[in-house]
PDB file of C-alpha atoms in Angstrom:
ATOM      1  CA  MET A   1    -279.052  79.648 -84.257  1.00 45.00           C
ATOM      2  CA  THR A   2    -279.653  80.307 -80.785  1.00 42.00           C
ATOM      3  CA  PRO A   3    -279.747  84.018 -79.456  1.00 45.00           C
ATOM      4  CA  ALA A   4    -277.054  84.529 -77.249  1.00 46.00           C
ATOM      5  CA  ASN A   5    -279.378  85.866 -74.407  1.00 44.00           C
ATOM      6  CA  SER A   6    -281.616  83.126 -74.701  1.00 42.00           C
ATOM      7  CA  ALA A   7    -281.829  80.719 -71.764  1.00 43.00           C
ATOM      8  CA  THR A   8    -282.365  76.848 -71.801  1.00 41.00           C
ATOM      9  CA  PRO A   9    -284.621  75.590 -68.774  1.00 42.00           C
ATOM     10  CA  ALA A  10    -282.722  73.722 -66.348  1.00 45.00           C
ATOM     11  CA  GLU A  11    -283.271  70.267 -65.352  1.00 46.00           C
ATOM     12  CA  PRO A  12    -284.835  70.559 -61.886  1.00 44.00           C
ATOM     13  CA  ALA A  13    -282.662  68.913 -59.016  1.00 47.00           C
ATOM     14  CA  ILE A  14    -284.832  65.778 -58.434  1.00 46.00           C
ATOM     15  CA  ALA A  15    -283.905  63.236 -55.759  1.00 51.00           C
ATOM     16  CA  SER A  16    -286.422  60.158 -56.616  1.00 53.00           C
ATOM     17  CA  ASP A  17    -286.562  56.898 -58.421  1.00 55.00           C
ATOM     18  CA  VAL A  18    -288.025  58.123 -61.668  1.00 55.00           C
ATOM     19  CA  ASP A  19    -287.267  60.361 -64.491  1.00 63.00           C
ATOM     20  CA  PRO A  20    -287.943  63.977 -63.138  1.00 61.00           C
ATOM     21  CA  ARG A  21    -290.398  64.361 -66.177  1.00 71.00           C
ATOM     22  CA  TYR A  22    -292.268  61.176 -66.528  1.00 77.00           C
ATOM     23  CA  CYS A  23    -293.349  57.827 -64.720  1.00 78.00           C
ATOM     24  CA  TYR A  24    -295.871  55.426 -64.225  1.00 82.00           C
ATOM     25  CA  PHE A  25    -297.207  56.293 -60.881  1.00 82.00           C
ATOM     26  CA  PHE A  26    -298.969  53.132 -60.153  1.00 85.00           C
ATOM     27  CA  ASP A  27    -296.082  50.987 -60.343  1.00 87.00           C
ATOM     28  CA  ASP A  28    -296.484  48.264 -57.599  1.00 89.00           C
ATOM     29  CA  ASP A  29    -292.841  47.748 -57.442  1.00 90.00           C
ATOM     30  CA  LYS A  30    -292.091  51.120 -56.464  1.00 90.00           C
ATOM     31  CA  PHE A  31    -293.768  51.248 -53.340  1.00 94.00           C
ATOM     32  CA  GLU A  32    -291.796  50.512 -49.958  1.00 95.00           C
ATOM     33  CA  GLU A  33    -293.009  49.014 -47.036  1.00 95.00           C
ATOM     34  CA  THR A  34    -292.477  50.880 -43.764  1.00 95.00           C
ATOM     35  CA  ASP A  35    -292.239  49.859 -40.157  1.00 94.00           C
ATOM     36  CA  ARG A  36    -296.156  49.829 -39.679  1.00 95.00           C
ATOM     37  CA  PRO A  37    -297.758  46.926 -40.757  1.00 97.00           C
ATOM     38  CA  GLY A  38    -300.005  47.332 -43.783  1.00 98.00           C
ATOM     39  CA  PHE A  39    -298.459  50.777 -44.803  1.00 98.00           C
ATOM     40  CA  ARG A  40    -296.521  51.177 -48.058  1.00 97.00           C
ATOM     41  CA  LYS A  41    -295.498  54.306 -49.758  1.00 96.00           C
ATOM     42  CA  ARG A  42    -293.835  55.683 -52.696  1.00 95.00           C
ATOM     43  CA  VAL A  43    -292.242  59.168 -52.402  1.00 93.00           C
ATOM     44  CA  ILE A  44    -291.170  61.767 -55.209  1.00 91.00           C
ATOM     45  CA  THR A  45    -289.208  64.689 -54.161  1.00 90.00           C
ATOM     46  CA  GLY A  46    -288.596  68.251 -56.051  1.00 89.00           C
ATOM     47  CA  ALA A  47    -286.955  71.140 -55.349  1.00 90.00           C
ATOM     48  CA  ASN A  48    -289.652  72.664 -53.250  1.00 95.00           C
ATOM     49  CA  LEU A  49    -292.230  69.973 -52.947  1.00 94.00           C
ATOM     50  CA  GLN A  50    -292.627  66.355 -52.268  1.00 95.00           C
ATOM     51  CA  LEU A  51    -295.355  63.721 -53.032  1.00 95.00           C
ATOM     52  CA  TRP A  52    -295.813  60.667 -50.920  1.00 96.00           C
ATOM     53  CA  PHE A  53    -298.520  58.029 -52.166  1.00 97.00           C
ATOM     54  CA  TRP A  54    -299.602  55.966 -49.613  1.00 98.00           C
ATOM     55  CA  ARG A  55    -301.224  52.504 -49.729  1.00 98.00           C
ATOM     56  CA  ILE A  56    -302.703  51.617 -46.367  1.00 98.00           C
ATOM     57  CA  LYS A  57    -304.508  48.144 -45.831  1.00 99.00           C
ATOM     58  CA  GLY A  58    -308.038  48.945 -44.534  1.00 98.00           C
ATOM     59  CA  GLY A  59    -307.888  48.291 -40.763  1.00 98.00           C
ATOM     60  CA  ALA A  60    -304.305  48.918 -40.505  1.00 98.00           C
ATOM     61  CA  GLU A  61    -303.062  50.468 -37.106  1.00 96.00           C
ATOM     62  CA  GLY A  62    -300.344  53.067 -36.399  1.00 91.00           C
ATOM     63  CA  SER A  63    -301.721  56.474 -37.183  1.00 94.00           C
ATOM     64  CA  PHE A  64    -300.926  58.708 -34.342  1.00 94.00           C
ATOM     65  CA  LEU A  65    -301.998  62.404 -33.622  1.00 96.00           C
ATOM     66  CA  HIS A  66    -298.784  64.555 -34.802  1.00 96.00           C
ATOM     67  CA  HIS A  67    -297.704  67.781 -36.552  1.00 96.00           C
ATOM     68  CA  HIS A  68    -295.087  69.093 -38.770  1.00 96.00           C
ATOM     69  CA  GLN A  69    -293.037  72.078 -37.693  1.00 95.00           C
ATOM     70  CA  SER A  70    -291.573  72.787 -40.905  1.00 96.00           C
ATOM     71  CA  ASN A  71    -294.037  71.366 -43.505  1.00 96.00           C
ATOM     72  CA  GLU A  72    -297.549  72.228 -44.810  1.00 97.00           C
ATOM     73  CA  GLN A  73    -299.233  68.929 -45.582  1.00 98.00           C
ATOM     74  CA  LEU A  74    -302.433  68.649 -48.402  1.00 98.00           C
ATOM     75  CA  GLY A  75    -303.895  65.227 -48.613  1.00 98.00           C
ATOM     76  CA  ILE A  76    -306.032  63.854 -51.136  1.00 99.00           C
ATOM     77  CA  ILE A  77    -308.023  60.321 -50.678  1.00 99.00           C
ATOM     78  CA  MET A  78    -307.854  58.396 -53.878  1.00 98.00           C
ATOM     79  CA  ARG A  79    -309.553  55.370 -52.632  1.00 98.00           C
ATOM     80  CA  GLY A  80    -311.206  53.913 -49.530  1.00 99.00           C
ATOM     81  CA  THR A  81    -312.265  56.154 -46.507  1.00 99.00           C
ATOM     82  CA  LEU A  82    -310.107  58.093 -43.982  1.00 98.00           C
ATOM     83  CA  ASP A  83    -311.620  58.949 -40.512  1.00 98.00           C
ATOM     84  CA  PHE A  84    -309.366  61.157 -38.593  1.00 96.00           C
ATOM     85  CA  ARG A  85    -308.840  64.375 -36.627  1.00 97.00           C
ATOM     86  CA  ILE A  86    -307.670  67.658 -37.446  1.00 96.00           C
ATOM     87  CA  GLY A  87    -307.053  70.744 -35.270  1.00 95.00           C
ATOM     88  CA  SER A  88    -306.265  71.094 -31.524  1.00 94.00           C
ATOM     89  CA  PRO A  89    -305.234  67.978 -29.476  1.00 95.00           C
ATOM     90  CA  ASP A  90    -308.066  68.998 -27.329  1.00 96.00           C
ATOM     91  CA  ASP A  91    -310.689  68.945 -30.217  1.00 94.00           C
ATOM     92  CA  HIS A  92    -311.779  65.160 -30.343  1.00 94.00           C
ATOM     93  CA  SER A  93    -314.265  65.675 -33.293  1.00 96.00           C
ATOM     94  CA  ARG A  94    -313.560  63.347 -36.251  1.00 97.00           C
ATOM     95  CA  LYS A  95    -314.020  63.678 -39.925  1.00 97.00           C
ATOM     96  CA  VAL A  96    -314.762  61.283 -42.632  1.00 98.00           C
ATOM     97  CA  LEU A  97    -313.067  61.512 -45.893  1.00 98.00           C
ATOM     98  CA  HIS A  98    -313.894  59.782 -49.162  1.00 99.00           C
ATOM     99  CA  ALA A  99    -312.434  59.413 -52.362  1.00 98.00           C
ATOM    100  CA  GLY A 100    -311.967  62.991 -54.019  1.00 98.00           C
ATOM    101  CA  ASP A 101    -311.941  64.748 -50.588  1.00 99.00           C
ATOM    102  CA  LEU A 102    -308.901  66.493 -49.400  1.00 97.00           C
ATOM    103  CA  TYR A 103    -307.519  68.011 -46.404  1.00 98.00           C
ATOM    104  CA  LEU A 104    -305.039  70.715 -45.315  1.00 98.00           C
ATOM    105  CA  ALA A 105    -302.800  70.637 -42.397  1.00 97.00           C
ATOM    106  CA  PRO A 106    -300.820  73.805 -42.156  1.00 97.00           C
ATOM    107  CA  LYS A 107    -297.392  73.815 -40.225  1.00 97.00           C
ATOM    108  CA  ASN A 108    -297.671  73.050 -36.700  1.00 97.00           C
ATOM    109  CA  VAL A 109    -301.652  71.647 -37.014  1.00 97.00           C
ATOM    110  CA  TRP A 110    -302.157  68.505 -35.273  1.00 97.00           C
ATOM    111  CA  HIS A 111    -303.689  65.687 -37.437  1.00 97.00           C
ATOM    112  CA  GLY A 112    -303.901  62.062 -37.430  1.00 97.00           C
ATOM    113  CA  GLU A 113    -305.202  59.375 -35.201  1.00 96.00           C
ATOM    114  CA  SER A 114    -306.461  57.984 -38.603  1.00 97.00           C
ATOM    115  CA  VAL A 115    -309.256  55.016 -38.982  1.00 98.00           C
ATOM    116  CA  PHE A 116    -308.236  53.414 -42.608  1.00 99.00           C
ATOM    117  CA  ILE A 117    -311.415  51.869 -44.273  1.00 99.00           C
ATOM    118  CA  GLY A 118    -310.245  49.921 -47.262  1.00 99.00           C
ATOM    119  CA  ASP A 119    -312.109  50.074 -50.711  1.00 98.00           C
ATOM    120  CA  ASP A 120    -314.035  47.085 -51.985  1.00 98.00           C
ATOM    121  CA  GLU A 121    -311.519  46.470 -54.793  1.00 98.00           C
ATOM    122  CA  TYR A 122    -308.226  46.308 -52.911  1.00 97.00           C
ATOM    123  CA  ASP A 123    -309.104  46.985 -49.269  1.00 99.00           C
ATOM    124  CA  GLU A 124    -306.704  49.850 -49.201  1.00 98.00           C
ATOM    125  CA  VAL A 125    -306.782  53.309 -48.532  1.00 99.00           C
ATOM    126  CA  TRP A 126    -304.893  55.538 -51.290  1.00 98.00           C
ATOM    127  CA  ILE A 127    -303.770  58.777 -49.807  1.00 98.00           C
ATOM    128  CA  LEU A 128    -301.605  61.406 -51.698  1.00 98.00           C
ATOM    129  CA  ASP A 129    -299.894  63.452 -49.461  1.00 98.00           C
ATOM    130  CA  VAL A 130    -298.123  66.793 -50.695  1.00 98.00           C
ATOM    131  CA  PHE A 131    -295.514  68.449 -48.326  1.00 98.00           C
ATOM    132  CA  ALA A 132    -293.939  71.959 -48.943  1.00 98.00           C
ATOM    133  CA  PRO A 133    -291.318  72.086 -48.342  1.00 97.00           C
ATOM    134  CA  PRO A 134    -290.158  68.332 -48.762  1.00 96.00           C
ATOM    135  CA  ARG A 135    -289.832  66.475 -45.583  1.00 93.00           C
ATOM    136  CA  SER A 136    -286.159  65.725 -44.549  1.00 88.00           C
ATOM    137  CA  ASP A 137    -286.924  63.228 -41.842  1.00 82.00           C
ATOM    138  CA  GLY A 138    -287.869  60.203 -44.040  1.00 68.00           C
ATOM    139  CA  GLY A 139    -290.875  59.673 -41.989  1.00 62.00           C
ATOM    140  CA  GLN A 140    -292.502  56.338 -41.719  1.00 57.00           C
TER     141      GLN A 140
END
């Protein structure tokens, strides 16, 4: 018998294509093409954060310097190499990140102008971007 004052955990409100508790994250069929050639993504959204899994072809173009007014962004490089900028638009220094490296772009911090150097197996760069709170712009 359940005590009258016990609470049952509520299921989170999730807007995604997966069971909110389990999925096979690397399912190739779940990635969607974007308007930028060579860029594919999979997005899973929770109540307070959002995960974007990017698979980007080596040499793909279309990364521009930008910032998010309402979101922090933490990126983890899973495969390949990312050569990019983060910081003031006037700071033209670049950083090269490899698999296992991460970056943090707080709200309103400029980042981008990326060069994508694909790995040996897929010729892709895999990046996990975590946004908090979730993005509402559906960015490409």
